[in-house]
CSV table of C-alpha atoms and ligand atoms in Angstrom, one decimal:
chain,number,residue,atom,x,y,z
N,1,MET,CA,100.1,103.7,102.3
N,2,GLN,CA,96.8,102.0,103.2
N,3,VAL,CA,95.6,99.4,100.7
N,4,ILE,CA,93.3,96.3,100.8
N,5,MET,CA,93.4,93.3,98.5
N,6,LEU,CA,90.2,92.0,97.0
N,7,GLY,CA,89.6,88.9,94.9
N,8,LEU,CA,88.5,85.3,94.9
N,9,PRO,CA,90.2,82.6,96.9
N,10,GLY,CA,93.4,81.8,95.0
N,11,ALA,CA,93.4,85.0,92.9
N,12,GLY,CA,96.9,85.8,94.3
N,13,LYS,CA,96.1,88.3,97.1
N,14,GLY,CA,98.6,86.8,99.5
N,15,THR,CA,101.3,86.5,96.8
N,16,GLN,CA,101.0,90.1,95.8
N,17,ALA,CA,100.5,91.5,99.4
N,18,THR,CA,103.8,89.9,100.5
N,19,ARG,CA,105.6,91.7,97.7
N,20,ILE,CA,103.8,95.0,98.4
N,21,ALA,CA,104.7,94.8,102.1
N,22,GLU,CA,108.4,94.1,101.4
N,23,ALA,CA,108.7,96.8,98.8
N,24,PHE,CA,106.8,99.6,100.6
N,25,HIS,CA,107.8,98.7,104.2
N,26,VAL,CA,104.3,98.2,105.5
N,27,PRO,CA,102.9,95.3,107.5
N,28,HIS,CA,101.1,92.6,105.6
N,29,ILE,CA,98.0,92.0,107.7
N,30,SER,CA,96.2,88.8,106.6
N,31,THR,CA,93.2,87.6,108.7
N,32,GLY,CA,93.6,84.1,107.3
N,33,ASP,CA,97.3,84.0,108.5
N,34,MET,CA,96.2,85.4,111.9
N,35,PHE,CA,93.6,82.8,112.3
N,36,ARG,CA,95.9,80.0,111.2
N,37,ALA,CA,98.6,81.2,113.6
N,38,ALA,CA,96.0,81.2,116.4
N,39,ILE,CA,95.0,77.6,115.5
N,40,GLY,CA,98.6,76.5,115.4
N,41,ALA,CA,99.2,78.0,118.8
N,42,GLY,CA,96.0,76.5,120.2
N,43,THR,CA,94.8,79.8,121.6
N,44,PRO,CA,91.1,80.4,122.6
N,45,LEU,CA,90.7,82.3,119.3
N,46,GLY,CA,92.2,79.4,117.4
N,47,LEU,CA,89.8,76.9,119.0
N,48,GLU,CA,86.9,79.1,118.1
N,49,VAL,CA,87.8,79.6,114.5
N,50,LYS,CA,89.2,76.2,113.5
N,51,GLY,CA,85.9,74.6,112.4
N,52,TYR,CA,85.2,77.6,110.1
N,53,LEU,CA,88.6,77.5,108.4
N,54,ASP,CA,88.7,73.8,107.9
N,55,ALA,CA,85.2,73.8,106.3
N,56,GLY,CA,86.0,76.9,104.2
N,57,ARG,CA,83.3,79.0,105.8
N,58,LEU,CA,83.6,82.6,106.9
N,59,VAL,CA,84.3,83.4,110.5
N,60,PRO,CA,81.5,85.5,112.1
N,61,ASP,CA,81.9,89.2,111.5
N,62,SER,CA,82.0,90.3,115.2
N,63,LEU,CA,85.0,88.1,115.9
N,64,THR,CA,86.9,89.0,112.7
N,65,ILE,CA,86.3,92.7,113.2
N,66,GLN,CA,87.6,92.5,116.8
N,67,VAL,CA,90.8,90.8,115.6
N,68,VAL,CA,91.5,93.4,112.9
N,69,LYS,CA,90.7,96.3,115.3
N,70,GLU,CA,93.3,95.0,117.7
N,71,ARG,CA,95.9,94.5,115.0
N,72,LEU,CA,95.4,97.9,113.4
N,73,GLY,CA,95.8,99.5,116.8
N,74,GLN,CA,99.4,98.3,117.0
N,75,SER,CA,102.1,100.8,116.4
N,76,ASP,CA,103.5,99.3,113.2
N,77,ALA,CA,100.2,100.0,111.4
N,78,ARG,CA,100.5,103.7,112.1
N,79,THR,CA,102.5,104.3,108.9
N,80,GLY,CA,100.3,102.1,106.7
N,81,PHE,CA,99.4,98.5,105.9
N,82,VAL,CA,98.3,96.1,103.3
N,83,LEU,CA,95.2,94.2,104.4
N,84,ASP,CA,94.7,90.8,102.8
N,85,GLY,CA,91.5,88.9,103.3
N,86,PHE,CA,89.7,91.6,105.1
N,87,PRO,CA,87.1,93.0,104.6
N,88,ARG,CA,85.1,90.1,103.2
N,89,THR,CA,81.5,91.2,103.9
N,90,LEU,CA,79.6,94.5,103.8
N,91,PRO,CA,79.4,94.8,107.7
N,92,GLN,CA,83.2,94.3,107.8
N,93,ALA,CA,83.8,97.0,105.1
N,94,GLU,CA,81.6,99.4,107.1
N,95,ALA,CA,83.4,98.6,110.3
N,96,LEU,CA,86.8,99.1,108.6
N,97,GLU,CA,85.6,102.5,107.3
N,98,ASP,CA,84.6,103.6,110.9
N,99,LEU,CA,87.8,102.3,112.3
N,100,LEU,CA,90.1,104.0,109.8
N,101,ARG,CA,88.2,107.2,110.3
N,102,GLU,CA,89.0,107.0,114.0
N,103,LEU,CA,92.6,106.2,113.3
N,104,ASP,CA,92.8,109.0,110.6
N,105,LEU,CA,94.2,106.5,108.1
N,106,PRO,CA,92.2,106.8,104.9
N,107,LEU,CA,92.2,103.9,102.4
N,108,GLN,CA,94.0,104.7,99.2
N,109,TYR,CA,93.1,101.7,97.1
N,110,ALA,CA,91.1,98.5,97.0
N,111,LEU,CA,93.2,96.4,94.7
N,112,TYR,CA,90.9,93.9,93.0
N,113,ILE,CA,92.9,91.0,91.5
N,114,HIS,CA,90.6,89.6,88.8
N,115,VAL,CA,90.9,86.1,87.6
N,116,PRO,CA,88.4,83.7,86.0
N,117,ARG,CA,87.0,81.1,88.3
N,118,THR,CA,88.2,78.3,86.1
N,119,VAL,CA,91.9,78.8,87.2
N,120,LEU,CA,91.2,78.7,90.9
N,121,MET,CA,90.8,75.0,91.7
N,122,ALA,CA,94.2,74.2,90.2
N,123,ARG,CA,95.9,77.1,91.9
N,124,LEU,CA,94.5,76.2,95.3
N,125,THR,CA,94.9,72.4,95.3
N,126,GLY,CA,98.5,72.8,94.1
N,127,ARG,CA,99.5,75.4,96.7
N,128,ARG,CA,102.1,74.6,99.2
N,129,LEU,CA,103.3,76.7,102.2
N,130,CYS,CA,106.5,76.8,104.2
N,131,ARG,CA,105.9,75.6,107.8
N,132,ASN,CA,108.7,78.0,109.1
N,133,CYS,CA,108.4,81.2,107.2
N,134,GLY,CA,105.0,81.0,105.5
N,135,ALA,CA,106.4,81.5,101.9
N,136,THR,CA,103.9,80.3,99.2
N,137,TYR,CA,104.6,77.9,96.4
N,138,HIS,CA,102.7,76.0,93.8
N,139,ILE,CA,103.7,72.5,92.6
N,140,VAL,CA,103.3,73.6,89.0
N,141,PHE,CA,103.2,77.4,88.7
N,142,GLN,CA,105.8,78.3,91.4
N,143,PRO,CA,107.7,75.1,92.3
N,144,PRO,CA,110.4,75.2,94.9
N,145,LYS,CA,114.0,74.4,93.8
N,146,HIS,CA,113.9,71.2,95.9
N,147,GLU,CA,110.7,69.3,96.2
N,148,GLY,CA,109.0,69.7,99.6
N,149,ARG,CA,111.6,72.3,100.8
N,150,CYS,CA,111.4,76.1,101.1
N,151,ASP,CA,113.8,78.0,98.9
N,152,ARG,CA,114.1,80.8,101.4
N,153,CYS,CA,114.7,78.9,104.7
N,154,GLY,CA,114.8,75.2,103.9
N,155,GLY,CA,111.7,74.6,106.0
N,156,PRO,CA,109.2,71.8,105.1
N,157,LEU,CA,106.3,72.6,102.9
N,158,TYR,CA,102.7,71.6,103.7
N,159,GLN,CA,99.2,71.9,102.2
N,160,ARG,CA,96.5,74.0,103.9
N,161,SER,CA,93.6,72.0,105.3
N,162,ASP,CA,91.2,74.1,103.4
N,163,ASP,CA,92.9,73.6,100.0
N,164,SER,CA,91.1,70.3,99.5
N,165,GLU,CA,88.7,70.2,96.6
N,166,GLU,CA,85.7,70.1,98.9
N,167,ALA,CA,86.7,73.1,101.1
N,168,VAL,CA,87.7,75.1,98.0
N,169,LYS,CA,84.1,74.6,96.6
N,170,THR,CA,82.7,75.9,99.8
N,171,ARG,CA,85.1,78.9,99.8
N,172,LEU,CA,84.1,79.8,96.2
N,173,GLU,CA,80.4,79.7,97.3
N,174,GLN,CA,81.2,81.9,100.4
N,175,TYR,CA,82.6,84.5,98.0
N,176,ALA,CA,79.1,85.6,97.2
N,177,GLN,CA,79.3,87.5,100.5
N,178,THR,CA,82.4,89.3,99.4
N,179,GLU,CA,81.4,90.1,95.8
N,180,PRO,CA,79.4,93.2,96.7
N,181,LEU,CA,82.5,94.9,98.0
N,182,VAL,CA,83.7,95.4,94.5
N,183,GLU,CA,80.8,97.8,94.0
N,184,PHE,CA,81.2,99.3,97.5
N,185,TYR,CA,84.8,100.4,96.7
N,186,ARG,CA,84.0,101.3,93.1
N,187,LYS,CA,81.4,103.8,94.4
N,188,ARG,CA,84.1,105.3,96.7
N,189,GLY,CA,86.4,105.8,93.7
N,190,ILE,CA,89.2,103.7,95.1
N,191,LEU,CA,88.7,100.4,93.3
N,192,ARG,CA,91.6,99.4,90.9
N,193,GLN,CA,91.1,96.2,88.9
N,194,ILE,CA,94.3,94.2,88.1
N,195,ASP,CA,94.4,91.4,85.6
N,196,GLY,CA,95.5,88.5,87.8
N,197,GLU,CA,95.7,85.9,85.0
N,198,ARG,CA,99.3,86.5,84.2
N,199,ALA,CA,102.6,85.6,85.8
N,200,PRO,CA,103.0,86.9,89.4
N,201,GLU,CA,105.8,89.2,88.3
N,202,ALA,CA,103.6,90.8,85.6
N,203,VAL,CA,100.7,91.3,88.1
N,204,TYR,CA,103.1,92.9,90.6
N,205,ALA,CA,104.5,95.2,88.0
N,206,ASP,CA,101.1,96.8,87.5
N,207,ILE,CA,100.5,97.1,91.2
N,208,GLU,CA,103.9,98.6,91.8
N,209,SER,CA,103.5,101.3,89.1
N,210,LEU,CA,100.0,102.2,90.5
N,211,LEU,CA,101.3,102.5,94.1
N,212,THR,CA,104.5,104.4,93.1
N,213,ALA,CA,102.5,106.9,90.9
N,214,SER,CA,100.1,107.6,93.8
N,215,ARG,CA,103.1,108.4,96.1
N,216,SER,CA,104.7,111.0,93.9
T,301,LIG,P1,92.5,83.3,103.5
T,301,LIG,O1,93.7,82.8,104.1
T,301,LIG,O2,92.3,84.8,103.4
T,301,LIG,O3,92.2,82.6,102.2
T,301,LIG,P2,91.5,83.1,100.8
T,301,LIG,O4,90.9,84.4,100.7
T,301,LIG,O5,90.7,81.9,100.4
T,301,LIG,O6,92.7,83.4,99.9
T,301,LIG,P3,93.9,82.4,99.6
T,301,LIG,O7,95.0,82.6,100.6
T,301,LIG,O8,93.4,81.0,99.4
T,301,LIG,O9,94.3,82.9,98.2
T,301,LIG,P4,95.1,84.2,97.7
T,301,LIG,O10,94.3,85.0,96.9
T,301,LIG,O11,95.9,84.8,98.8
T,301,LIG,O12,96.1,83.4,96.8
T,301,LIG,P5,97.7,83.0,96.9
T,301,LIG,O13,98.5,84.3,96.6
T,301,LIG,O14,98.0,82.2,98.1
T,301,LIG,O15,91.3,82.9,104.4
T,301,LIG,C1,91.2,81.5,104.9
T,301,LIG,C2,90.0,81.3,105.8
T,301,LIG,O16,90.1,82.2,106.9
T,301,LIG,C3,88.6,81.7,105.1
T,301,LIG,O17,88.1,80.6,104.4
T,301,LIG,C4,87.8,82.0,106.4
T,301,LIG,O18,87.4,80.8,107.0
T,301,LIG,C5,88.8,82.7,107.3
T,301,LIG,N1,88.8,84.2,107.1
T,301,LIG,C6,89.9,84.9,106.7
T,301,LIG,N2,89.6,86.2,106.6
T,301,LIG,C7,88.3,86.3,107.0
T,301,LIG,C8,87.4,87.4,107.1
T,301,LIG,N3,87.7,88.7,106.8
T,301,LIG,N4,86.1,87.1,107.5
T,301,LIG,C9,85.7,85.9,107.8
T,301,LIG,N5,86.5,84.8,107.7
T,301,LIG,C10,87.8,85.0,107.3
T,301,LIG,O19,97.8,82.1,95.6
T,301,LIG,C11,97.2,80.8,95.5
T,301,LIG,C12,98.1,79.8,94.7
T,301,LIG,O20,98.2,80.3,93.4
T,301,LIG,C13,99.5,79.7,95.3
T,301,LIG,O21,100.0,78.4,95.2
T,301,LIG,C14,100.4,80.7,94.4
T,301,LIG,O22,101.7,80.2,94.3
T,301,LIG,C15,99.6,80.6,93.1
T,301,LIG,N6,99.6,81.8,92.3
T,301,LIG,C16,99.5,83.1,92.8
T,301,LIG,N7,99.6,84.0,91.8
T,301,LIG,C17,99.7,83.3,90.7
T,301,LIG,C18,99.7,83.7,89.3
T,301,LIG,N8,99.7,85.0,88.9
T,301,LIG,N9,99.8,82.7,88.4
T,301,LIG,C19,99.9,81.4,88.7
T,301,LIG,N10,99.8,81.0,90.0
T,301,LIG,C20,99.7,81.9,91.0
T,302,LIG,ZN1,110.5,79.0,104.5
């Protein structure tokens, strides 16, 4: 199964991609997570991308495409993947098409999680993440059982540096570069729009039935 997630920042791509990956036993490949891991580890890649992430601006295509190329070349991606946060520009979408052709792994769906822009600021500024395992919470919509602690592993929760109001504004502006991808994948017949303005469980139920039906 090869799918990509599309949608505005905060639409719920990461939340749904995590569930898909667990249920369908494919790796969850998130360029945002890979960049944040590199920043946390202080690698050369991390140093190069930190300024872009903190400001909420897109990392240059050439660098992002290289990172994804290396990741998709790893053996666990041979049986499928859920790509979250990539592609985000037309050059990235074209590069992915070429790469998947080479790997003989055709994309099944571009899952476009649609939400109105008005809900995003609250979703993003209220998001909290587990420092240990990366689990996502929301102080209002998905609160942990104990404040500041992860339900899964007990790790401390933190706020992403780009979930400040200012960085979120920039990220929403940068989405103009991603918007054309909806049409790009619609033309290829693989776009599936999902209503993301419902509880995460309801959103996932739609995705699951779509993916299960395509398998049988
Ligand atoms: P990235 O990490 O990909 O961030 P993003 O696209 O802005 O997406 P988010 O992770 O913010 O949102 P999401 O849709 O995954 O929402 P989530 O499920 O967490 O990228 C970060 C940065 O990296 C970019 O700004 C850029 O600098 C760089 N980058 C990454 N990829 C790149 C690329 N391809 N090219 C160039 N640069 C790149 O949910 C959000 C919150 O809402 C959570 O708190 C969650 O609990 C809550 N929530 C989720 N679903 C629901 C629901 N149904 N109802 C209520 N609350 C919900
Ligand atoms: Zn945790």
